[in-house]
Tab-separated table of C-alpha atoms and ligand atoms in Angstrom:
chain	number	residue	atom	x	y	z
D	1	MET	CA	-18.830	33.844	26.925
D	2	ASP	CA	-21.630	32.697	28.749
D	3	ASP	CA	-21.933	28.903	27.660
D	4	LYS	CA	-25.362	28.787	26.685
D	5	ASP	CA	-23.553	31.161	23.443
D	6	ARG	CA	-21.287	28.771	22.893
D	7	GLY	CA	-23.717	26.247	21.454
D	8	ALA	CA	-23.308	22.384	20.933
D	9	PRO	CA	-18.966	21.342	21.560
D	10	PRO	CA	-17.798	20.281	18.421
D	11	ASP	CA	-17.560	16.937	17.082
D	12	LEU	CA	-14.891	15.404	18.668
D	13	ALA	CA	-14.398	12.697	15.936
D	14	PRO	CA	-12.099	13.764	12.698
D	15	PRO	CA	-13.240	14.686	9.857
D	16	LYS	CA	-15.150	11.748	7.904
D	17	GLY	CA	-12.686	9.529	6.105
D	18	THR	CA	-9.483	10.699	7.687
D	19	THR	CA	-7.991	9.849	11.190
D	20	ASP	CA	-6.005	10.755	14.249
D	21	LEU	CA	-2.553	8.869	14.210
D	22	LEU	CA	-1.738	8.074	17.621
D	23	PRO	CA	0.960	6.066	18.682
D	24	PRO	CA	1.925	3.236	18.351
D	25	GLU	CA	0.623	3.093	14.750
D	26	SER	CA	2.210	6.918	14.164
D	27	TRP	CA	5.717	5.321	15.003
D	28	ARG	CA	4.585	2.164	11.944
D	29	VAL	CA	3.535	5.194	9.556
D	30	SER	CA	6.847	7.584	10.680
D	31	ARG	CA	9.522	4.244	10.408
D	32	LEU	CA	8.057	3.602	7.342
D	33	ALA	CA	8.106	7.294	5.646
D	34	ARG	CA	11.688	7.334	6.710
D	35	LEU	CA	12.831	3.624	5.877
D	36	ALA	CA	11.413	4.878	2.824
D	37	MET	CA	13.237	8.319	2.508
D	38	ASP	CA	16.192	6.800	3.386
D	39	THR	CA	15.565	4.223	0.451
D	40	PHE	CA	14.933	6.974	-1.746
D	41	ALA	CA	18.482	9.305	-0.786
D	42	GLY	CA	20.458	5.358	-1.248
D	43	ALA	CA	19.564	5.981	-4.833
D	44	GLY	CA	20.508	10.340	-5.335
D	45	TYR	CA	16.802	11.309	-4.482
D	46	GLY	CA	16.633	14.648	-2.510
D	47	PRO	CA	13.675	16.050	-0.644
D	48	VAL	CA	11.134	17.799	-1.964
D	49	ASP	CA	8.692	19.252	-0.058
D	50	THR	CA	5.876	21.758	-1.593
D	51	PRO	CA	2.260	23.012	-0.484
D	52	ILE	CA	0.025	21.181	0.758
D	53	PHE	CA	-1.990	23.637	-1.611
D	54	GLU	CA	-1.844	24.793	-4.678
D	55	HIS	CA	-3.267	26.851	-8.113
D	56	THR	CA	-6.233	24.452	-8.713
D	57	GLU	CA	-4.872	24.792	-12.420
D	58	ILE	CA	-2.166	22.979	-11.986
D	59	PHE	CA	-4.202	19.731	-11.592
D	60	GLU	CA	-6.682	20.543	-13.907
D	61	ARG	CA	-4.339	21.619	-16.908
D	62	GLY	CA	-1.724	18.919	-15.001
D	63	VAL	CA	-3.356	15.872	-14.023
D	64	GLY	CA	-6.183	16.331	-16.207
D	65	ALA	CA	-9.604	17.583	-15.931
D	66	THR	CA	-11.267	14.235	-17.546
D	67	SER	CA	-9.554	12.405	-15.139
D	68	GLU	CA	-11.304	11.276	-12.260
D	69	VAL	CA	-9.525	12.769	-9.272
D	70	VAL	CA	-9.411	15.853	-10.610
D	71	GLY	CA	-13.711	15.579	-11.925
D	72	LYS	CA	-14.579	14.175	-8.978
D	73	GLN	CA	-12.171	14.011	-5.971
D	74	MET	CA	-10.656	17.184	-5.342
D	75	TYR	CA	-10.897	19.231	-2.001
D	76	THR	CA	-11.374	22.869	-3.969
D	77	PHE	CA	-11.607	26.133	-2.268
D	78	THR	CA	-11.764	29.986	-2.614
D	79	ASP	CA	-9.780	31.965	-0.488
D	80	ARG	CA	-10.068	35.359	0.963
D	81	GLY	CA	-8.220	36.166	-2.253
D	82	GLY	CA	-10.668	35.125	-4.556
D	83	ARG	CA	-7.750	32.390	-6.413
D	84	SER	CA	-9.081	29.082	-6.122
D	85	LEU	CA	-7.087	26.535	-4.414
D	86	THR	CA	-6.790	23.241	-3.697
D	87	LEU	CA	-5.598	20.505	-1.486
D	88	ARG	CA	-3.015	18.633	-3.262
D	89	PRO	CA	-4.490	14.864	-4.463
D	90	GLU	CA	-0.958	14.164	-5.726
D	91	LEU	CA	2.325	15.439	-5.830
D	92	THR	CA	3.782	15.222	-9.136
D	93	ALA	CA	2.641	18.057	-10.748
D	94	PRO	CA	3.441	19.968	-7.744
D	95	VAL	CA	6.701	18.257	-7.693
D	96	VAL	CA	7.087	18.936	-12.019
D	97	ARG	CA	5.751	22.741	-10.832
D	98	ALA	CA	8.175	23.031	-8.033
D	99	VAL	CA	11.282	22.330	-10.133
D	100	LEU	CA	9.730	24.907	-14.019
D	101	ALA	CA	8.916	27.524	-10.933
D	102	ALA	CA	13.240	27.108	-10.526
D	103	ASN	CA	14.465	26.501	-13.027
D	104	LEU	CA	16.391	22.923	-12.428
D	105	GLN	CA	15.594	22.149	-15.595
D	106	ARG	CA	18.417	23.867	-17.360
D	107	GLY	CA	20.717	22.881	-14.484
D	108	PRO	CA	22.406	19.151	-13.624
D	109	LEU	CA	19.824	16.515	-14.839
D	110	PRO	CA	18.596	14.107	-14.372
D	111	VAL	CA	16.688	16.106	-11.266
D	112	LYS	CA	15.689	13.784	-8.701
D	113	LEU	CA	13.868	13.946	-6.274
D	114	ALA	CA	11.845	12.468	-3.131
D	115	TYR	CA	9.119	13.131	-1.437
D	116	ALA	CA	6.248	11.961	1.461
D	117	GLY	CA	3.441	13.348	2.878
D	118	PRO	CA	-0.553	13.692	2.595
D	119	MET	CA	-2.185	13.581	0.102
D	120	PHE	CA	-6.294	14.440	-0.308
D	121	ARG	CA	-9.391	12.804	-2.026
D	122	GLN	CA	-12.831	13.321	-1.225
D	123	GLU	CA	-13.887	9.512	-2.016
D	124	ARG	CA	-16.229	6.866	-0.952
D	125	PRO	CA	-14.079	6.172	2.209
D	126	GLN	CA	-13.541	2.532	3.147
D	127	LYS	CA	-10.821	-0.078	4.226
D	128	GLY	CA	-7.709	1.288	2.952
D	129	ARG	CA	-9.501	4.434	0.910
D	130	TYR	CA	-9.322	7.727	2.922
D	131	ARG	CA	-9.959	11.131	2.081
D	132	GLN	CA	-6.374	12.241	4.173
D	133	PHE	CA	-4.048	9.395	2.764
D	134	TYR	CA	0.001	9.107	3.051
D	135	GLN	CA	1.893	8.550	-0.129
D	136	VAL	CA	6.150	8.766	-0.921
D	137	GLY	CA	7.049	8.951	-3.879
D	138	ILE	CA	9.782	9.634	-6.378
D	139	GLU	CA	10.451	11.802	-9.294
D	140	ALA	CA	13.174	11.590	-11.833
D	141	MET	CA	12.897	14.235	-14.533
D	142	GLY	CA	15.157	14.927	-17.585
D	143	SER	CA	16.125	11.703	-19.285
D	144	ALA	CA	13.933	9.659	-21.862
D	145	LEU	CA	16.493	7.261	-21.297
D	146	PRO	CA	14.919	3.781	-20.637
D	147	ALA	CA	18.001	2.838	-18.170
D	148	VAL	CA	15.525	5.445	-15.615
D	149	ASP	CA	12.614	3.705	-15.714
D	150	ALA	CA	14.149	0.837	-14.393
D	151	GLU	CA	15.961	2.896	-11.764
D	152	VAL	CA	12.695	3.601	-10.779
D	153	ILE	CA	10.779	0.637	-10.743
D	154	GLU	CA	13.231	-1.072	-9.227
D	155	ILE	CA	13.411	1.542	-6.112
D	156	GLY	CA	9.759	1.025	-5.879
D	157	SER	CA	10.018	-2.698	-6.023
D	158	ARG	CA	12.263	-2.471	-3.327
D	159	PHE	CA	11.515	-0.689	-1.052
D	160	LEU	CA	8.383	-2.585	-0.778
D	161	ALA	CA	9.732	-5.892	-0.139
D	162	SER	CA	11.744	-3.787	3.382
D	163	ALA	CA	8.518	-2.697	3.950
D	164	GLY	CA	7.884	-6.127	4.011
D	165	VAL	CA	4.624	-6.384	1.580
D	166	GLU	CA	4.032	-9.290	-1.199
D	167	THR	CA	3.887	-7.735	-4.334
D	168	THR	CA	3.333	-8.041	-8.003
D	169	LEU	CA	4.368	-5.696	-10.544
D	170	LEU	CA	2.100	-4.990	-13.569
D	171	LEU	CA	4.186	-3.332	-16.519
D	172	ASN	CA	2.365	-1.722	-19.816
D	173	SER	CA	3.273	0.562	-22.269
D	174	ILE	CA	0.601	3.524	-22.839
D	175	GLY	CA	2.650	4.844	-26.170
D	176	HIS	CA	3.228	8.344	-26.775
D	177	VAL	CA	1.022	10.825	-26.597
D	178	ASP	CA	2.560	12.462	-29.944
D	179	SER	CA	3.384	9.585	-31.499
D	180	SER	CA	1.058	8.084	-34.104
D	181	CYS	CA	0.436	4.808	-31.540
D	182	ARG	CA	-1.169	6.634	-29.233
D	183	THR	CA	-3.529	8.304	-31.983
D	184	GLY	CA	-4.192	5.402	-34.209
D	185	TYR	CA	-4.879	3.327	-31.056
D	186	LEU	CA	-7.160	5.633	-30.186
D	187	LYS	CA	-9.410	5.488	-33.124
D	188	LEU	CA	-9.501	1.662	-33.159
D	189	LEU	CA	-10.303	1.204	-29.721
D	190	VAL	CA	-13.379	4.089	-29.841
D	191	GLU	CA	-14.191	2.231	-32.810
D	192	TYR	CA	-14.032	-0.989	-30.810
D	193	LEU	CA	-16.235	0.499	-27.729
D	194	GLU	CA	-18.378	1.967	-29.659
D	195	GLU	CA	-19.826	-1.618	-30.936
D	196	GLN	CA	-19.626	-2.658	-27.447
D	197	ARG	CA	-22.050	0.599	-26.381
D	198	ASP	CA	-24.705	-1.320	-25.011
D	199	ARG	CA	-22.735	-3.653	-22.839
D	200	LEU	CA	-20.878	-0.957	-21.315
D	201	ALA	CA	-21.876	0.546	-17.443
D	202	PRO	CA	-23.694	3.467	-18.550
D	203	VAL	CA	-20.815	5.649	-16.575
D	204	ASP	CA	-18.388	3.733	-19.475
D	205	ALA	CA	-20.183	4.610	-22.054
D	206	GLU	CA	-20.275	8.392	-21.231
D	207	ARG	CA	-16.255	8.030	-21.414
D	208	VAL	CA	-16.193	6.749	-24.827
D	209	HIS	CA	-14.904	9.755	-26.456
D	210	THR	CA	-13.549	12.312	-23.210
D	211	ASN	CA	-11.528	9.294	-22.088
D	212	PRO	CA	-11.382	5.780	-24.117
D	213	LEU	CA	-8.422	4.277	-22.450
D	214	ARG	CA	-9.741	5.165	-19.036
D	215	VAL	CA	-12.510	2.464	-19.546
D	216	PHE	CA	-9.858	-0.152	-19.010
D	217	ASP	CA	-10.269	1.282	-15.217
D	218	SER	CA	-13.569	0.622	-15.073
D	219	LYS	CA	-14.744	-1.552	-11.898
D	220	GLU	CA	-17.434	-2.525	-13.496
D	221	GLU	CA	-18.636	-6.066	-13.880
D	222	ALA	CA	-20.361	-5.466	-17.154
D	223	THR	CA	-17.805	-3.287	-18.669
D	224	ARG	CA	-14.799	-5.877	-17.536
D	225	ALA	CA	-16.447	-8.188	-19.629
D	226	ALA	CA	-17.248	-5.771	-22.615
D	227	LEU	CA	-13.456	-5.515	-22.839
D	228	GLU	CA	-12.382	-8.922	-23.275
D	229	GLY	CA	-12.197	-8.521	-26.871
D	230	ALA	CA	-11.207	-5.238	-26.876
D	231	PRO	CA	-7.382	-4.594	-28.607
D	232	TYR	CA	-4.566	-3.518	-26.907
D	233	ILE	CA	-2.623	-0.755	-27.367
D	234	THR	CA	0.640	-2.917	-26.487
D	235	ASP	CA	0.105	-4.752	-30.293
D	236	HIS	CA	0.052	-1.022	-31.388
D	237	LEU	CA	2.878	0.718	-30.255
D	238	CYS	CA	5.249	2.759	-32.740
D	239	ASP	CA	8.377	1.346	-32.963
D	240	ASP	CA	10.105	3.783	-30.811
D	241	CYS	CA	7.631	3.262	-28.291
D	242	ALA	CA	8.143	-0.761	-28.750
D	243	LYS	CA	11.850	0.215	-28.921
D	244	HIS	CA	11.692	1.896	-25.617
D	245	PHE	CA	9.420	-0.188	-23.515
D	246	GLU	CA	11.596	-3.549	-24.848
D	247	SER	CA	14.708	-1.621	-23.129
D	248	VAL	CA	12.509	-0.959	-19.796
D	249	ARG	CA	12.121	-5.060	-19.671
D	250	THR	CA	15.408	-6.241	-20.497
D	251	LEU	CA	16.788	-3.727	-17.951
D	252	LEU	CA	14.425	-5.003	-15.219
D	253	GLU	CA	15.463	-8.267	-16.342
D	254	ASP	CA	19.203	-7.478	-15.403
D	255	LEU	CA	17.992	-6.075	-12.599
D	256	GLY	CA	16.192	-9.010	-11.715
D	257	VAL	CA	12.771	-7.416	-10.561
D	258	GLY	CA	10.056	-9.768	-11.621
D	259	TYR	CA	7.224	-8.236	-13.789
D	260	GLU	CA	3.874	-9.297	-15.426
D	261	LEU	CA	2.861	-7.956	-18.703
D	262	GLU	CA	-0.527	-6.018	-18.417
D	263	PRO	CA	-1.996	-4.528	-20.690
D	264	ARG	CA	-5.130	-3.151	-19.433
D	265	LEU	CA	-2.778	-1.062	-17.230
D	266	VAL	CA	-3.853	2.764	-18.056
D	267	ARG	CA	-3.503	4.281	-14.739
D	268	GLY	CA	-5.820	7.066	-13.263
D	269	LEU	CA	-4.338	10.489	-14.036
D	270	ASP	CA	-4.041	11.700	-17.777
D	271	TYR	CA	-0.509	12.936	-17.644
D	272	TYR	CA	0.963	9.251	-18.529
D	273	THR	CA	3.147	8.444	-21.165
D	274	ARG	CA	4.668	4.825	-22.688
D	275	THR	CA	5.667	3.036	-18.928
D	276	ALA	CA	3.000	2.797	-16.868
D	277	PHE	CA	3.321	0.265	-13.590
D	278	GLU	CA	1.676	-0.798	-10.675
D	279	PHE	CA	2.370	-2.316	-7.125
D	280	VAL	CA	-0.376	-4.446	-6.215
D	281	ASP	CA	-1.158	-7.473	-3.182
D	282	ALA	CA	0.560	-10.548	-4.783
D	283	GLY	CA	-0.778	-11.930	-0.530
D	284	GLY	CA	-3.837	-12.258	-1.254
D	285	GLN	CA	-5.957	-15.025	-3.307
D	286	GLN	CA	-7.213	-12.442	-6.196
D	287	GLY	CA	-7.769	-13.552	-9.798
D	288	LYS	CA	-5.943	-11.357	-12.220
D	289	ALA	CA	-9.555	-9.481	-13.168
D	290	ALA	CA	-10.248	-8.345	-9.214
D	291	ARG	CA	-6.382	-7.308	-9.506
D	292	LEU	CA	-6.883	-4.270	-11.787
D	293	GLY	CA	-9.536	-2.814	-8.506
D	294	SER	CA	-7.719	0.211	-7.305
D	295	GLN	CA	-7.577	-0.906	-3.507
D	296	ASN	CA	-5.179	-3.834	-3.644
D	297	ALA	CA	-3.073	-1.831	-5.413
D	298	PHE	CA	-0.080	-0.434	-3.015
D	299	GLY	CA	1.533	1.945	-5.249
D	300	GLY	CA	1.759	2.617	-9.297
D	301	GLY	CA	3.491	5.413	-11.982
D	302	GLY	CA	4.885	5.984	-14.877
D	303	ARG	CA	6.536	8.025	-17.230
D	304	TYR	CA	5.275	11.798	-17.967
D	305	ASP	CA	6.752	12.901	-20.401
D	306	GLY	CA	4.543	15.670	-21.786
D	307	LEU	CA	3.322	17.292	-18.271
D	308	ALA	CA	5.965	19.757	-17.864
D	309	GLU	CA	4.763	21.404	-21.530
D	310	SER	CA	1.307	20.699	-20.355
D	311	LEU	CA	1.839	22.596	-17.497
D	312	GLY	CA	3.624	25.532	-19.676
D	313	GLY	CA	7.069	24.819	-19.243
D	314	ASP	CA	10.321	23.589	-20.892
D	315	ALA	CA	10.252	19.997	-22.335
D	316	LEU	CA	11.104	18.205	-19.221
D	317	PRO	CA	10.412	14.438	-19.685
D	318	GLY	CA	9.993	12.398	-16.366
D	319	ILE	CA	9.176	8.851	-14.583
D	320	GLY	CA	7.868	8.710	-10.935
D	321	PHE	CA	5.552	6.916	-8.671
D	322	ALA	CA	3.559	7.237	-5.511
D	323	LEU	CA	2.985	4.451	-2.963
D	324	GLY	CA	0.046	4.394	0.096
D	325	LEU	CA	1.597	4.289	3.434
D	326	ASP	CA	-1.714	3.448	4.579
D	327	ARG	CA	-2.267	0.500	2.528
D	328	ILE	CA	1.188	-1.120	2.553
D	329	LEU	CA	1.114	-0.870	6.808
D	330	ILE	CA	-2.406	-2.791	5.968
D	331	GLY	CA	-0.766	-5.208	4.087
D	332	ALA	CA	2.497	-5.882	5.722
D	333	GLY	CA	0.174	-6.673	9.010
D	334	GLY	CA	2.865	-6.774	12.526
D	335	GLY	CA	5.828	-5.913	11.467
D	336	PRO	CA	9.097	-6.846	13.364
D	337	ASP	CA	9.159	-3.114	14.706
D	338	ASP	CA	5.715	-3.699	16.508
D	339	ASP	CA	7.444	-5.720	19.368
D	340	VAL	CA	8.617	-2.902	20.342
D	341	ALA	CA	6.291	-0.934	22.295
D	342	GLY	CA	6.916	2.557	21.812
D	343	GLY	CA	9.428	4.526	20.233
D	344	PRO	CA	13.078	5.264	20.748
D	345	VAL	CA	12.891	5.604	24.205
D	346	ASN	CA	15.988	3.666	25.286
D	347	ALA	CA	16.348	4.558	29.113
D	348	TYR	CA	13.343	5.423	31.781
D	349	VAL	CA	15.303	7.718	34.918
D	350	VAL	CA	13.118	6.334	38.245
D	351	ALA	CA	13.473	8.682	41.168
D	352	ILE	CA	12.630	7.506	44.981
D	353	GLY	CA	11.795	9.753	46.957
D	354	ALA	CA	10.619	13.119	46.557
D	355	ALA	CA	14.553	14.880	47.189
D	356	ALA	CA	15.008	12.696	43.852
D	357	ALA	CA	12.949	14.436	41.864
D	358	ARG	CA	14.720	17.477	40.666
D	359	PRO	CA	17.986	14.846	39.993
D	360	ALA	CA	16.385	12.724	37.696
D	361	LEU	CA	14.992	15.702	35.721
D	362	SER	CA	18.594	16.600	35.918
D	363	LEU	CA	19.202	13.228	34.288
D	364	ALA	CA	17.576	12.637	32.203
D	365	THR	CA	18.289	16.031	29.920
D	366	ARG	CA	21.784	15.527	29.924
D	367	LEU	CA	21.377	11.866	28.931
D	368	ARG	CA	19.099	13.231	26.423
D	369	ALA	CA	21.237	15.935	25.072
D	370	SER	CA	24.017	13.199	24.950
D	371	GLY	CA	21.736	11.999	21.649
D	372	LEU	CA	19.477	9.332	23.865
D	373	GLY	CA	15.918	8.604	23.756
D	374	VAL	CA	14.905	9.087	27.943
D	375	ASP	CA	11.712	9.162	30.019
D	376	LEU	CA	10.875	9.912	32.981
D	377	ASP	CA	7.866	10.457	35.386
D	378	LEU	CA	5.772	13.695	35.122
D	379	MET	CA	2.710	12.713	37.277
D	380	GLY	CA	4.405	12.290	40.868
D	381	ARG	CA	3.963	8.175	40.800
D	382	SER	CA	5.254	6.064	42.838
D	383	VAL	CA	8.101	3.982	43.186
D	384	LYS	CA	6.080	0.919	41.744
D	385	GLY	CA	3.712	2.923	39.420
D	386	GLN	CA	6.919	4.812	38.144
D	387	MET	CA	8.362	1.031	37.058
D	388	LYS	CA	5.099	0.412	35.275
D	389	ASP	CA	5.427	3.358	33.208
D	390	ALA	CA	8.781	2.913	32.643
D	391	ALA	CA	7.778	-0.789	30.720
D	392	ARG	CA	4.888	1.046	29.434
D	393	SER	CA	7.380	3.510	28.005
D	394	GLY	CA	9.140	0.096	25.831
D	395	ALA	CA	12.620	2.002	27.227
D	396	ARG	CA	15.385	-1.317	28.286
D	397	TRP	CA	16.518	0.325	31.220
D	398	ALA	CA	15.156	1.595	34.072
D	399	VAL	CA	17.865	4.478	35.433
D	400	ILE	CA	17.353	4.582	39.638
D	401	LEU	CA	18.285	7.463	41.787
D	402	GLY	CA	17.742	7.176	45.297
D	403	ASP	CA	19.874	9.258	48.020
D	404	ALA	CA	21.871	6.316	48.255
D	405	GLU	CA	22.873	6.768	44.748
D	406	ILE	CA	22.327	10.813	44.589
D	407	ALA	CA	25.267	10.697	47.221
D	408	SER	CA	27.748	8.730	45.844
D	409	GLY	CA	27.200	10.115	42.210
D	410	GLU	CA	25.869	6.363	41.464
D	411	SER	CA	22.635	4.878	40.105
D	412	THR	CA	21.300	1.611	39.892
D	413	LEU	CA	20.907	0.515	36.331
D	414	ARG	CA	18.237	-1.565	35.744
D	415	ASP	CA	17.587	-4.259	32.567
D	416	LEU	CA	13.944	-4.222	32.249
D	417	THR	CA	14.629	-7.293	30.462
D	418	SER	CA	16.288	-9.647	32.563
D	419	GLY	CA	15.739	-8.154	35.545
D	420	ALA	CA	19.782	-7.814	36.329
D	421	GLU	CA	20.479	-4.501	38.008
D	422	SER	CA	23.688	-3.084	38.852
D	423	ARG	CA	25.468	0.137	40.061
D	424	VAL	CA	27.143	2.763	37.924
D	425	ALA	CA	29.064	5.518	38.492
D	426	LEU	CA	26.751	8.770	36.486
D	427	GLU	CA	29.525	9.987	34.295
D	428	ASP	CA	29.816	6.270	33.191
D	429	LEU	CA	25.832	6.312	32.256
D	430	ALA	CA	25.982	7.629	28.721
D	431	GLY	CA	28.057	5.278	27.189
D	432	LEU	CA	26.854	2.012	28.793
D	433	LEU	CA	22.948	2.920	27.552
D	434	ALA	CA	23.832	3.502	24.145
D	435	PRO	CA	22.010	1.540	21.851
W	501	AMP	P1	-2.476	6.747	-7.728
W	501	AMP	O1	-1.811	7.134	-8.281
W	501	AMP	O2	-4.087	7.202	-7.579
W	501	AMP	O3	-2.775	5.605	-8.015
W	501	AMP	O4	-2.231	6.321	-5.536
W	501	AMP	C1	-1.120	5.802	-5.737
W	501	AMP	C2	-1.549	4.610	-4.338
W	501	AMP	O5	-0.941	6.002	-2.946
W	501	AMP	C3	-2.354	3.863	-4.389
W	501	AMP	O6	-2.140	2.865	-5.402
W	501	AMP	C4	-2.301	4.032	-2.932
W	501	AMP	O7	-1.839	3.113	-2.276
W	501	AMP	C5	-2.260	5.187	-2.598
W	501	AMP	N1	-3.961	6.231	-2.851
W	501	AMP	C6	-4.506	6.336	-3.463
W	501	AMP	N2	-5.491	7.090	-3.039
W	501	AMP	C7	-5.787	7.077	-1.612
W	501	AMP	C8	-6.863	7.080	-1.027
W	501	AMP	N3	-7.355	7.175	-0.609
W	501	AMP	N4	-6.465	6.273	0.199
W	501	AMP	C9	-5.952	5.603	0.219
W	501	AMP	N5	-4.691	5.552	-0.176
W	501	AMP	C10	-4.846	6.085	-1.495
């Protein structure tokens, strides 16, 4: 192909709202994801991995067509076979779909699953809000007992604390879809919103009949002011929902998990029932109203007792959460890990002279095979250049190989922190280097 046929070179910047994750930032993200999955595994949540894209109707029926995510933010496309597919904007609906597809609801319950991965929403990008972002989360399916709510919330709050963010847990109950409380309350709320219609921002006035609960999610000043005297669902819960909520609170107190009741918390997705919660930034100086804005939420979740049925499956009550890794990393600032420059490289093999290059590669390979993190020069650098590269790699040790060392089956081991050196037999190296 001629140069002129190629046209302009492609834009090398990633698409708007996305980023290229590269070291050292990518180390922080993968460490945090691992910490999350280990924390979740420690409570019996096994990893689940579903496709990056799903049939669009999984989100339309699962998350709900009137939700902002489904209505405005999905990356939906038609594939070459004419199917409508969507890049996953969230993972609860796909996980429930996967559980139903495998009939796990007929096996031992609850089914407890954990995930970490990218989600996609076409939102207006800003700090802490991207079009591809990373979530970790868990889902516990098959039990309607309040103990599951408490377990799930405690795990989220413990993980966030160990990730180094200071959070406030906001807690609410939004009643059960089938129960008299939700229906009765919605009537009251719509009446109230009708009275206030002139004071509502236009986008919210439109929601009064399509999705009145969602008006509480509004970031519009006018709407927030109009909501001052709105009835709260927590004052209208039916006996069953009220009892469930009370048990969840008692259990959280047992577990030492602090919370604030937030009767305006409704969460953005339609499938929630009963318990709804959000972990918001407690580090900032923001007032309570500002807190309900989405940007300072590290994550949240809730019960979704009707979701499996809306996907056409058996009844399968569930509860879970999703936490945004991008925001947790912003909130945590520099963590204790950040003074480690790079990844898990523990030793750097330095070759003195051309003859040492081959034995250096063999030695690095043997050490790697024994489970150590080892790097070496692949650019033909001078010894000085290799020592500099060793420092950059974050390795604790330089393993120096020259003619004398090779002849005696040894290496010079230098502690890159203290500068101390000693001669060590090659066969003893792996044991000495183990972190
Ligand atoms: P949601 O279920 O929509 O409340 O999302 C749960 C968490 O995922 C949020 O609290 C954020 O931490 C994170 N999140 C959601 N959307 C985005 C986004 N567009 N960019 C970055 N993080 C997001």
